[in-house]
Coordinates of C-alpha atoms in Angstrom, one line a residue:
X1405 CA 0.0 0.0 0.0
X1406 CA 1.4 3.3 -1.1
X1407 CA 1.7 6.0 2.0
X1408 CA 0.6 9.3 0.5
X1409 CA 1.0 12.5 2.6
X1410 CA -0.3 16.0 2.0
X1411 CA 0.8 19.5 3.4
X1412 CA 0.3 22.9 3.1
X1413 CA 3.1 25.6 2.6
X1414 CA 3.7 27.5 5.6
X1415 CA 1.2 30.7 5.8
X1416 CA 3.9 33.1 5.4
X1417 CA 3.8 31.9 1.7
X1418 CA 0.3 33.8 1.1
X1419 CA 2.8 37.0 1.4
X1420 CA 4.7 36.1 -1.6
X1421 CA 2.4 35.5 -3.8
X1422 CA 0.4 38.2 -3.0
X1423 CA 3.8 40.3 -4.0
X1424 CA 2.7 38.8 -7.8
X1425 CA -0.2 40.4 -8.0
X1426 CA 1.3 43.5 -6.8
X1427 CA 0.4 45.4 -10.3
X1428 CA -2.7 45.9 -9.4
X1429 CA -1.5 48.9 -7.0
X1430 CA -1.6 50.7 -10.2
X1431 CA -5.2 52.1 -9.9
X1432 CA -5.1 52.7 -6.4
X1433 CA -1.9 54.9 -7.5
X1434 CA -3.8 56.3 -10.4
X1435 CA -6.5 57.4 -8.2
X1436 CA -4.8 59.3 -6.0
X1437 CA -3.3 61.3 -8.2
X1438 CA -6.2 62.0 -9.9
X1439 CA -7.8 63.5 -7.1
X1440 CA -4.6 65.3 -5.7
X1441 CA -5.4 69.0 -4.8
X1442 CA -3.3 71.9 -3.1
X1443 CA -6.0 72.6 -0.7
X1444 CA -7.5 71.5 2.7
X1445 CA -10.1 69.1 1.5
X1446 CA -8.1 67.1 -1.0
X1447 CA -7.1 64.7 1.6
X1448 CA -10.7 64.4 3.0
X1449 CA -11.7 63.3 -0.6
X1450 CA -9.1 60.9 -0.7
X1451 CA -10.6 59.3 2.2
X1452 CA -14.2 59.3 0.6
X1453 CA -12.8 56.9 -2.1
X1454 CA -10.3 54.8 0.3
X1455 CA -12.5 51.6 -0.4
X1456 CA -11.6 51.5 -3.4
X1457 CA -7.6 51.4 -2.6
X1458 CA -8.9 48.8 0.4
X1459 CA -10.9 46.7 -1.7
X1460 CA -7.6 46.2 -4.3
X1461 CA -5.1 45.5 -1.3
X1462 CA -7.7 42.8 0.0
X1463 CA -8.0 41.7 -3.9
X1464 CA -4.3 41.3 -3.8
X1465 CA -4.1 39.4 -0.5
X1466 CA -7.3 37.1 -1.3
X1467 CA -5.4 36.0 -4.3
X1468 CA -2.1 34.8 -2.6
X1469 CA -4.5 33.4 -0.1
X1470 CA -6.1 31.5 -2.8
X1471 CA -2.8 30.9 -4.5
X1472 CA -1.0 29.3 -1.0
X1473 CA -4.8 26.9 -0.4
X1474 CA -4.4 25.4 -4.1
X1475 CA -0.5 25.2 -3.2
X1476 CA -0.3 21.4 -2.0
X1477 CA 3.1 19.2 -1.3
X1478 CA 2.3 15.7 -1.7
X1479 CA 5.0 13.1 -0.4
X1480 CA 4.9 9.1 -1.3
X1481 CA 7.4 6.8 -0.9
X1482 CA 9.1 7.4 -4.2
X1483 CA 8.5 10.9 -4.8
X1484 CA 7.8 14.9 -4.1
X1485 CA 5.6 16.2 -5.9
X1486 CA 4.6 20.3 -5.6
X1487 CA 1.2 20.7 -7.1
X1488 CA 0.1 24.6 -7.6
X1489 CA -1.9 26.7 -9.1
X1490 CA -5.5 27.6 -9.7
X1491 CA -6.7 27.8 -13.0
X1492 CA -3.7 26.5 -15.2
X1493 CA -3.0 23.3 -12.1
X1494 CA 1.2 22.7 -12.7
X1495 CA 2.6 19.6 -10.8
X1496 CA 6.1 19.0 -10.4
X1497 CA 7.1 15.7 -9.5
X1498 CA 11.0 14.6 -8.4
X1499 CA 11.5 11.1 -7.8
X1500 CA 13.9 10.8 -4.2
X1501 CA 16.2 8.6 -6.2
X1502 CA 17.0 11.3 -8.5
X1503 CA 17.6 14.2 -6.1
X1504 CA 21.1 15.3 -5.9
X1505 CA 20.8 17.2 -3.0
X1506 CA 18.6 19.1 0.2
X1507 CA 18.7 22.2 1.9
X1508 CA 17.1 23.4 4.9
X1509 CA 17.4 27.0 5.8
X1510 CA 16.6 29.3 8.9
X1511 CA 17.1 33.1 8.9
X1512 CA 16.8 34.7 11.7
X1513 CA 14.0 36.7 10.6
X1514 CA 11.8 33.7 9.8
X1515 CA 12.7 31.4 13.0
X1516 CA 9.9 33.8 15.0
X1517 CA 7.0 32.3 12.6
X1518 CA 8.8 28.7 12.4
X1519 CA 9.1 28.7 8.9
X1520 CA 12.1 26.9 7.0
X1521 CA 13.2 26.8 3.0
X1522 CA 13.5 23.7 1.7
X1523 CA 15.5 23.3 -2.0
X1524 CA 15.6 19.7 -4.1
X1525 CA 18.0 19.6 -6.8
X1526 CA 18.7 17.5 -9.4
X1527 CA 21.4 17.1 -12.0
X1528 CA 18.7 18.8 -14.4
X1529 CA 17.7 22.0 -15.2
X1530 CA 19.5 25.4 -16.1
X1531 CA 21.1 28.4 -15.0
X1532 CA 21.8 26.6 -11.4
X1533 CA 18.0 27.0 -10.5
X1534 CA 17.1 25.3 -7.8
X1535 CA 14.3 22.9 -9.1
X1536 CA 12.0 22.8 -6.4
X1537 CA 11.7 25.7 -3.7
X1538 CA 9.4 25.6 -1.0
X1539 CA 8.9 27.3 2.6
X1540 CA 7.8 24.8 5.1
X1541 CA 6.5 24.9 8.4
X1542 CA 9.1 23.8 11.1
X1543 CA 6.8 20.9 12.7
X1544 CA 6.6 18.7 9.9
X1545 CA 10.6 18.9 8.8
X1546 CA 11.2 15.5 10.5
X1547 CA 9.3 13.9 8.5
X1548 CA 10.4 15.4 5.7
X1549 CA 13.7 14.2 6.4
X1550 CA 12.3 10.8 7.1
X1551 CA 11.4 10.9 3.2
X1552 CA 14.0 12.6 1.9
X1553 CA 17.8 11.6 0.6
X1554 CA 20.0 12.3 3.9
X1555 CA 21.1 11.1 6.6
X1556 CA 18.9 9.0 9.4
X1557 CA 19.3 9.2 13.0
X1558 CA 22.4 6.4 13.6
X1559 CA 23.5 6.1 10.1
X1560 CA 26.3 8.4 10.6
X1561 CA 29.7 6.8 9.7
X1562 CA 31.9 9.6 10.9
X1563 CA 31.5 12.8 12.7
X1564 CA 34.3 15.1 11.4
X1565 CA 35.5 17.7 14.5
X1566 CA 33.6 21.1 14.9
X1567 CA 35.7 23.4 12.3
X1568 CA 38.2 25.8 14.6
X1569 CA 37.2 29.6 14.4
X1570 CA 40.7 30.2 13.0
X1571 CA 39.7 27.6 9.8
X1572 CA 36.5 30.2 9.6
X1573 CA 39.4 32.9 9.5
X1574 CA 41.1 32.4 7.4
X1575 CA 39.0 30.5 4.7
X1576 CA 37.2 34.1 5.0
X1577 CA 40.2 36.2 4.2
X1578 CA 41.7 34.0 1.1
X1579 CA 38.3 33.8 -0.4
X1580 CA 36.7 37.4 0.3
X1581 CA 36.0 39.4 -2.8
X1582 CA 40.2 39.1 -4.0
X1583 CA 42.2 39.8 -0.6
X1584 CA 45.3 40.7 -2.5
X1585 CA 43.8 42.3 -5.0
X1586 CA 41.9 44.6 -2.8
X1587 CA 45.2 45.5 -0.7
X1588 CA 46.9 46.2 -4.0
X1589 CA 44.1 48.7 -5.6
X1590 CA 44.3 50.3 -1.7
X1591 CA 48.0 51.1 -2.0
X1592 CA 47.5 51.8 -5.3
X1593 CA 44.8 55.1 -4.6
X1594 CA 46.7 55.7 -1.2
X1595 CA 50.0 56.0 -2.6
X1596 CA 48.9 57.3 -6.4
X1597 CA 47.1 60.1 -4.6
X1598 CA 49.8 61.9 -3.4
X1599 CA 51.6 61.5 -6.1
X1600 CA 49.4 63.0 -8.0
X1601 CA 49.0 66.2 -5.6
X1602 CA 52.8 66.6 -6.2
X1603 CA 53.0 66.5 -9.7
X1604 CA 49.6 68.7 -10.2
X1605 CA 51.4 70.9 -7.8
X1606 CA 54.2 71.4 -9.7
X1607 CA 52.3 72.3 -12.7
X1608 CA 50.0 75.3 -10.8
X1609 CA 53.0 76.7 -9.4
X1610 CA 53.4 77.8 -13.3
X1611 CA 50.4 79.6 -13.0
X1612 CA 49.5 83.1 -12.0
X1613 CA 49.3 83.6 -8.0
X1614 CA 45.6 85.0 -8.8
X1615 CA 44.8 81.1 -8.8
X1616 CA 46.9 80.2 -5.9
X1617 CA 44.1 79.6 -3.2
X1618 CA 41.7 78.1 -4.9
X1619 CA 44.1 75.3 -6.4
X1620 CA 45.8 75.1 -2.8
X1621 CA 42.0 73.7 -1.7
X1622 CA 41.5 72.1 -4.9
X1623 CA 45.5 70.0 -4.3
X1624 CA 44.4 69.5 -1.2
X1625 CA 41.0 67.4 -2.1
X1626 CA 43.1 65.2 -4.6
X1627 CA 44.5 63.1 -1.9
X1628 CA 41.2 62.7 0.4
X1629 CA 39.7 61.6 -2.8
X1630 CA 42.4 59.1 -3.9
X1631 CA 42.0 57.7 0.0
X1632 CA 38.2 57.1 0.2
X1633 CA 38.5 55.4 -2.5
X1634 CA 41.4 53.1 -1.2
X1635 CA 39.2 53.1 2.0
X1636 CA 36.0 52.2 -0.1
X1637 CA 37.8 49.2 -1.6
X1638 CA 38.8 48.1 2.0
X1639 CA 35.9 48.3 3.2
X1640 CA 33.7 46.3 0.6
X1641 CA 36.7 43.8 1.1
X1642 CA 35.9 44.0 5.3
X1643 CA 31.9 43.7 4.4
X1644 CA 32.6 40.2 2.3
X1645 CA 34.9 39.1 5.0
X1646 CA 32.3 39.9 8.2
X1647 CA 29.8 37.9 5.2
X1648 CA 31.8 34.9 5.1
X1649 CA 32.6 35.0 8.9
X1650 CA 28.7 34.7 9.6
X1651 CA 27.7 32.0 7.1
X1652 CA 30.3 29.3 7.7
X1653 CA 30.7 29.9 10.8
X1654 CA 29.9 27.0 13.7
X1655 CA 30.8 25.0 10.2
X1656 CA 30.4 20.8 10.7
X1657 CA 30.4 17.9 8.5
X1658 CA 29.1 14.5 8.8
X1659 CA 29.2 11.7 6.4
X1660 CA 27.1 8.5 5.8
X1661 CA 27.6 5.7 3.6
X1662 CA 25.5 6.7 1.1
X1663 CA 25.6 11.0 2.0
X1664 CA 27.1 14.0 3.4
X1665 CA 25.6 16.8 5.8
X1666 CA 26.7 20.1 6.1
X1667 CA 25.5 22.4 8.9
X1668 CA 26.9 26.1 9.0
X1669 CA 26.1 29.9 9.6
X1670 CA 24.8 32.6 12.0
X1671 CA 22.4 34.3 10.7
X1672 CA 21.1 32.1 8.1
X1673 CA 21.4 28.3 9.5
X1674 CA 22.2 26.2 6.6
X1675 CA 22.2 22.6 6.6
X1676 CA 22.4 20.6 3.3
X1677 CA 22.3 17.3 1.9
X1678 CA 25.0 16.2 -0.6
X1679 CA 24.2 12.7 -2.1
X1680 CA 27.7 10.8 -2.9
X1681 CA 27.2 9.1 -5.8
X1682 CA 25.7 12.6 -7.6
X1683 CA 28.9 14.6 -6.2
X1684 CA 30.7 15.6 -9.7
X1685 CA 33.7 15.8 -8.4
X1686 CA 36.0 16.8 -5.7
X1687 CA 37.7 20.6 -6.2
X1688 CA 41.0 21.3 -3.5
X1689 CA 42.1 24.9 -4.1
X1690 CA 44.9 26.5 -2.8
X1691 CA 46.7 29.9 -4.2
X1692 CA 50.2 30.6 -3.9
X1693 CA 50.3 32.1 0.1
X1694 CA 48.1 29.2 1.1
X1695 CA 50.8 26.8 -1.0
X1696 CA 53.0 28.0 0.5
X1697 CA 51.8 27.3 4.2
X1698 CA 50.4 24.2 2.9
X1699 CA 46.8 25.2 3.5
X1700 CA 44.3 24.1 1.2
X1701 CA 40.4 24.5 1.4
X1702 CA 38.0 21.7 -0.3
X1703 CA 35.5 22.4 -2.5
X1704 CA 32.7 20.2 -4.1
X1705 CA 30.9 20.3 -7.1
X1706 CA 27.4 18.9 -6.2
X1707 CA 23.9 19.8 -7.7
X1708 CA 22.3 22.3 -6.1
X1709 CA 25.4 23.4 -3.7
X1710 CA 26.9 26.7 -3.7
X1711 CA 25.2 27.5 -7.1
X1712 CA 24.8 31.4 -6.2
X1713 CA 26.6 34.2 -5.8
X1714 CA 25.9 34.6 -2.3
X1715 CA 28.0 31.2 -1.6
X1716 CA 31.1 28.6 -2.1
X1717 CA 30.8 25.0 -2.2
X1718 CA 32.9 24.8 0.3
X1719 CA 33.5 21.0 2.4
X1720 CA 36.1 21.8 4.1
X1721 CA 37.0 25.3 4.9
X1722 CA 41.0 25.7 5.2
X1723 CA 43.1 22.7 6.4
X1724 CA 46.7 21.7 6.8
X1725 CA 47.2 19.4 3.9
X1726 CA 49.1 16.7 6.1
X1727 CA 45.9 15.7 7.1
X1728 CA 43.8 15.8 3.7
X1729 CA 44.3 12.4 2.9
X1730 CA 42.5 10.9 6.2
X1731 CA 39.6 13.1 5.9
X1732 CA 38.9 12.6 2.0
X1733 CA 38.9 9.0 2.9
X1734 CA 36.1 9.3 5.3
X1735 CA 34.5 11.0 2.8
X1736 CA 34.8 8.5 0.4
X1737 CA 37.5 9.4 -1.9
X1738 CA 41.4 8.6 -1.7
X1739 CA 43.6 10.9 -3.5
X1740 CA 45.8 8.7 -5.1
X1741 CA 49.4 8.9 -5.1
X1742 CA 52.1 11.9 -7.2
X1743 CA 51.1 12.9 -11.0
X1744 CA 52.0 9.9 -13.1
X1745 CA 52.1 12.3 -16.2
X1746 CA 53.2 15.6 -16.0
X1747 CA 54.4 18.7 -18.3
X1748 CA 57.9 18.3 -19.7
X1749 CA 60.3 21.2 -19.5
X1750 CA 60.3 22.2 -23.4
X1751 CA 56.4 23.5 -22.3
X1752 CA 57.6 26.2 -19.4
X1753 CA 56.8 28.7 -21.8
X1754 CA 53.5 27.5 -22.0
X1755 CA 53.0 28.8 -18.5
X1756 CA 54.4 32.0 -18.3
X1757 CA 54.7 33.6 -21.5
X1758 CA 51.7 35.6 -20.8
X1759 CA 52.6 37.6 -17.6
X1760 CA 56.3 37.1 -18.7
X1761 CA 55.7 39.7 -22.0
X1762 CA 53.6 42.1 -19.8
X1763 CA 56.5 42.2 -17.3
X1764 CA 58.8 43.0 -19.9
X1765 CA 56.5 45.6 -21.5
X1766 CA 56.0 47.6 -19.4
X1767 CA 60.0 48.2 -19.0
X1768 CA 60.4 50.7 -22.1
X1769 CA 56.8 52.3 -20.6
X1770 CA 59.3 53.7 -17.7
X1771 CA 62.7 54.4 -19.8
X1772 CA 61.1 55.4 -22.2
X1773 CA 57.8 57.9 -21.2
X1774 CA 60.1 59.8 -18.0
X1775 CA 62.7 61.0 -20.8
X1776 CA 59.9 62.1 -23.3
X1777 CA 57.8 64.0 -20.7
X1778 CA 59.8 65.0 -18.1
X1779 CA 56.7 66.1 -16.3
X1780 CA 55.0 62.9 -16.0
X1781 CA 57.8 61.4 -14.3
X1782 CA 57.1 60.1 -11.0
X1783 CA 53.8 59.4 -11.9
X1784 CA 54.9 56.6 -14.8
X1785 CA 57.3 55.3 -12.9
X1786 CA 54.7 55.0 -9.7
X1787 CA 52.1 53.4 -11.8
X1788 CA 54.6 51.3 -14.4
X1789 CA 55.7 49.6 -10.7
X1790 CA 52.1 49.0 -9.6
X1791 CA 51.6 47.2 -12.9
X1792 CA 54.4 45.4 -12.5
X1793 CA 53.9 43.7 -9.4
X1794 CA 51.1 41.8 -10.2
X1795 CA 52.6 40.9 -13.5
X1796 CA 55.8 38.8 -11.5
X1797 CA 53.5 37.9 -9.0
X1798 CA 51.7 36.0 -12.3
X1799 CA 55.1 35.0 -13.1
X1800 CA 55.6 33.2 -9.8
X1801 CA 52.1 31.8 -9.5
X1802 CA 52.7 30.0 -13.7
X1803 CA 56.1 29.1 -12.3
X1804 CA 54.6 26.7 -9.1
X1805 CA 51.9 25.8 -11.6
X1806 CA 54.6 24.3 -14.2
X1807 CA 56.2 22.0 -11.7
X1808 CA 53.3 21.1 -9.6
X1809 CA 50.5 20.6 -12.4
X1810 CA 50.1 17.0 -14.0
X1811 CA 47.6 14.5 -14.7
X1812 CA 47.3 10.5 -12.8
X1813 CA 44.6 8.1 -13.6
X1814 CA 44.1 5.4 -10.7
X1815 CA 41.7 3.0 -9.1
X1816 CA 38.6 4.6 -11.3
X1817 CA 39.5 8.1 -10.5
X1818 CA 41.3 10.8 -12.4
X1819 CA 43.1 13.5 -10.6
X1820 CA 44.0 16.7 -12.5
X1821 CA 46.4 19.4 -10.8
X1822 CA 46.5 22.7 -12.5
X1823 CA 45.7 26.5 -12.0
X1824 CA 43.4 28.7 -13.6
X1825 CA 44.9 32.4 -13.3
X1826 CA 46.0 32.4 -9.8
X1827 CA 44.1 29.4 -7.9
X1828 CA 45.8 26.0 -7.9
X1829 CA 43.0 23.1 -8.5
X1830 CA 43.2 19.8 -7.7
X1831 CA 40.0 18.2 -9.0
X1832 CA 39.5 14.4 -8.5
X1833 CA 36.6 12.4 -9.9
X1834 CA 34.9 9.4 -10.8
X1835 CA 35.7 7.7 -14.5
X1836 CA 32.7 7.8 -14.4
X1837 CA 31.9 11.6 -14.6
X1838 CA 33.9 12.3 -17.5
X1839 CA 32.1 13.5 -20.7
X1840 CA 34.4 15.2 -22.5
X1841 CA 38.3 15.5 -23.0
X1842 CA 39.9 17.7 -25.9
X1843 CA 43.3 18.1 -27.2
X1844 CA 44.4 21.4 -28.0
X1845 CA 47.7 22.0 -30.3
X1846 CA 49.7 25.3 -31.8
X1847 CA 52.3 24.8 -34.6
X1848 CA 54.5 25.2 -32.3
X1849 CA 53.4 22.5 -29.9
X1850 CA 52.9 20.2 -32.8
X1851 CA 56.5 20.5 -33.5
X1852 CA 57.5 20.0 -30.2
X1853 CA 55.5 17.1 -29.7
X1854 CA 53.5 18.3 -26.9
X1855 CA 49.7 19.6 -26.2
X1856 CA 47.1 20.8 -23.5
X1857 CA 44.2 18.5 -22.3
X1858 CA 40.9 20.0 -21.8
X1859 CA 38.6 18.3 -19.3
X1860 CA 34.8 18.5 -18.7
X1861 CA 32.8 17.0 -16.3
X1862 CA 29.2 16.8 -15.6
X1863 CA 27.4 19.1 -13.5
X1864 CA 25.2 22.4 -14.1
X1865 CA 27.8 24.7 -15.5
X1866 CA 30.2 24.1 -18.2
X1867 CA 33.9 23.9 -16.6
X1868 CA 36.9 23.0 -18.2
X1869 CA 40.1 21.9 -16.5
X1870 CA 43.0 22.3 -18.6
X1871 CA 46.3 21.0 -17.8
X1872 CA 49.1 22.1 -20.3
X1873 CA 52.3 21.1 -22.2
X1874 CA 51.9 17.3 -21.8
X1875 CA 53.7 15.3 -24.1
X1876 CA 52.4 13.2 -27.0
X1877 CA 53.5 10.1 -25.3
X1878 CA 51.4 10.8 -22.5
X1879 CA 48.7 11.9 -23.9
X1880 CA 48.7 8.3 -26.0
X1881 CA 48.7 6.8 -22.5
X1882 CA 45.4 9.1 -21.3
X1883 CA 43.6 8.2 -24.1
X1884 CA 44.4 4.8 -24.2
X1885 CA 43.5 4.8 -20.5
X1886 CA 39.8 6.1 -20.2
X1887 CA 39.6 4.5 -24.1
X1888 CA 38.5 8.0 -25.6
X1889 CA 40.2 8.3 -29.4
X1890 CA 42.5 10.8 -29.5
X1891 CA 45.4 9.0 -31.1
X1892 CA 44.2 9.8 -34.8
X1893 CA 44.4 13.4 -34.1
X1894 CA 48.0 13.2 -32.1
X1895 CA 49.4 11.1 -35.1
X1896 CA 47.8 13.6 -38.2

């Protein structure tokens, strides 16, 4: 016999869709401009016709009313099914075995009427939409859960320890809205603004002294300027920091045989439902400070997770990479041992040609450009610098990628390790996964026997991982490997 139960969304729903109708405020508007007068008795007149403004509000809220009644969620044992609607009746029906993943989540502002969101995702669908969104009354999430892919009450395998505050931290700082790249721009006004005072200076003193006080104020104002706007970057940099503090914060993961729950923020308590066998794959990221104090932070690329703006999918926040290899096993997934194939030397250039010929032109830009306008000096040299740094900071970031990227194929599982301008990936992932490899050769590379892989996987957005300047022989070996045919195009 086949268990069907039937519930309402929670009342608070009536408000949204009331908000669809919200047009209709039109002729209430309309109305009252019609009757608007500049004198004493306009508003008294107003209030003659008010029914009419009443009667559309209540029109407005006795259609989300009517809207939230016909809005039914229907649970069996096999399926969820939102049915809504009044005149045109749309049901949508996802089957629990196709479900890639839940979410359940709290704001603050809604815990005082008991009222959680609830998201089901699938691997289908578009633009990262979640496809079915529902707000649900507290009371019956239990046995929601009960229904739903996730983990039961004693199925849990391992309990990974609560995330330190100092994880939170510093996951927040690497991953807030550019960290370096905000200091940079900062220096860049802070600095750049007095240099410009200086060599605007300069210029007025040329000028007659009837000017003198009102370009005095007007130098003056050229560095305040130049520093709010340093300030302004810091502080949208602060803002996504304080962000991230308060939604992973209290972060904890727990892992099932078949699942994996995440529970995390402060304002907004999130807890989610990853399903194993629908995780895409497995994303590490590092860039070159966190290389270099061995930190890394996990990512995932699951249906349904971290598919906004607003968020990272985000498993682990940062962790010492000693340790990575214990906890990915609990998870499910072993890393596999050093890159079997990996970029040979003839391909360096490969990596760093880029920032390497933007380093280098920007050397005549401050020979050259001082000598042939003596007055614009210390300002080309200031900003040829500031271009500059990030330019051999590229340099270094291509370098590390050359000798640590590579490609190794084991136990069902590849393992790709390369960068994408200046985060390091390390992306493992089922055979399985795989849909779509592509070779990529210049002239030159042809030549030289070598080429870039290009990998896809599935998942909701379109994301290649390329590794570069692999050599023919390997490539052979890759193909041969996950049996895709390649070798007709090496060979031609």
């Amino acid at each position: 016999m086949v268990t069907v139960k039937s519930y309402h969304e929670h009342p608070l729903r009536i408000l949204r869709y009331s908000i669809k109708n919200i047009w209709l405020l039109i002729f209430p508007l309309l109305r009252g401009i019609r009757t608007i007068k500049l004198n004493r008795s306009w508003f008294y007149e107003w209030l003659q016709g008010a029914w009419f403004d009443i009667a559309i509000l209540g029109l407005i809220l006795l259609f989300g009313l009517c809207q939230w009644y016909f809005s039914r969620i229907i649970m069996t044992s096999a399926s969820i099914t939102h049915r809504y609607g009044i005149v045109f009746r749309v049901n949508t029906t996802i089957p629990f075995c196709n479900i890639s993943s839940t979410s359940y989540e709290r704001p603050m502002y809604l815990s005082p009427f008991g009222a959680v969101r609830l998201r089901c995702d699938t691997r289908a669908g578009i633009f990262k939409a979640s496809d079915m969104k529902l707000m649900v009354r507290e009371r019956i999430i239990p046995e929601l859960k009960a229904k739903l892919p996730g983990i039961k009450e004693g199925e849990e395998t391992y309990v990974f320890p609560k995330t330190p505050v100092l994880s939170v931290v510093l996951f927040s700082i690497f991953f807030s809205s550019g960290f370096t790249g905000t200091v940079y721009i900062a220096t860049f006004f802070f600095k750049g603004g007095n240099i410009a005072r200086d060599m605007i200076g300069s210029y007025l003193d040329r000028i007659t002294e009837s000017t003198e006080r009102f370009t005095g104020k007007l130098l003056q104002r050229i560095p305040d300027a130049a520093i709010g706007l340093g300030i302004l970057f810091i502080g949208a940099w602060l803002i996504s920091f304080f962000i991230n503090i308060t939604r992973y914060y209290d972060f904890s993961l727990t892992t099932a045989d078949k699942c994996v729950k995440l529970n995390y923020g402060v304002f907004n308590r999130k807890e989610y439902g990853l399903v194993k066998e629908h995780i895409n794959y497995i994303d590490i990221r590092q860039n070159l400070i966190m290389k270099s104090f061995r930190a890394i932070a996990l990512h995932v690329s699951c249906a349904g997770y971290g598919n906004s703006r607003k968020s990272l999918p985000v498993l682990l926040p940062v962790r010492r990479e000693s340790g990575i290899h214990d906890e990915l096993s609990k998870i499910g997934i072993n890393r596999g041992d050093n890159d079997r194939f990996k970029p040979v030397w003839t391909g360096f250039w490969q990596y760093v040609w880029i920032p390497v010929i933007i380093s280098a032109s920007l050397v005549p830009v401050y020979m050259i450009v001082p000598t042939a306008l003596p007055f614009f000096d210390t300002l080309t040299i200031f900003v040829a610098i500031m271009a500059e740094v990030p330019a051999v900071w590229l340099i270094a970031v291509k370098t590390v990628s050359f000798f640590t990227s590579g490609v190794s194929i084991y136990d069902d599982r590849i393992k790709l390790r390369y960068s994408h301008f200046t985060t390091y990936h390390t992306v493992i992932a089922d055979r399985r996964k795989l849909v779509k490899v592509e070779l990529e050769q210049t002239i030159f590379q042809k030549i030289g026997r070598r080429g870039s892989l290009s990998f896809w996987f599935e998942g909701e957005v379109k994301r290649r991982h390329k590794v570069r300047a692999l050599s023919i022989k390997d490539i052979q070996t890759i193909s041969q490997l996950l049996d895709i045919e390649l070798v007709g195009y090496i060979n031609a």
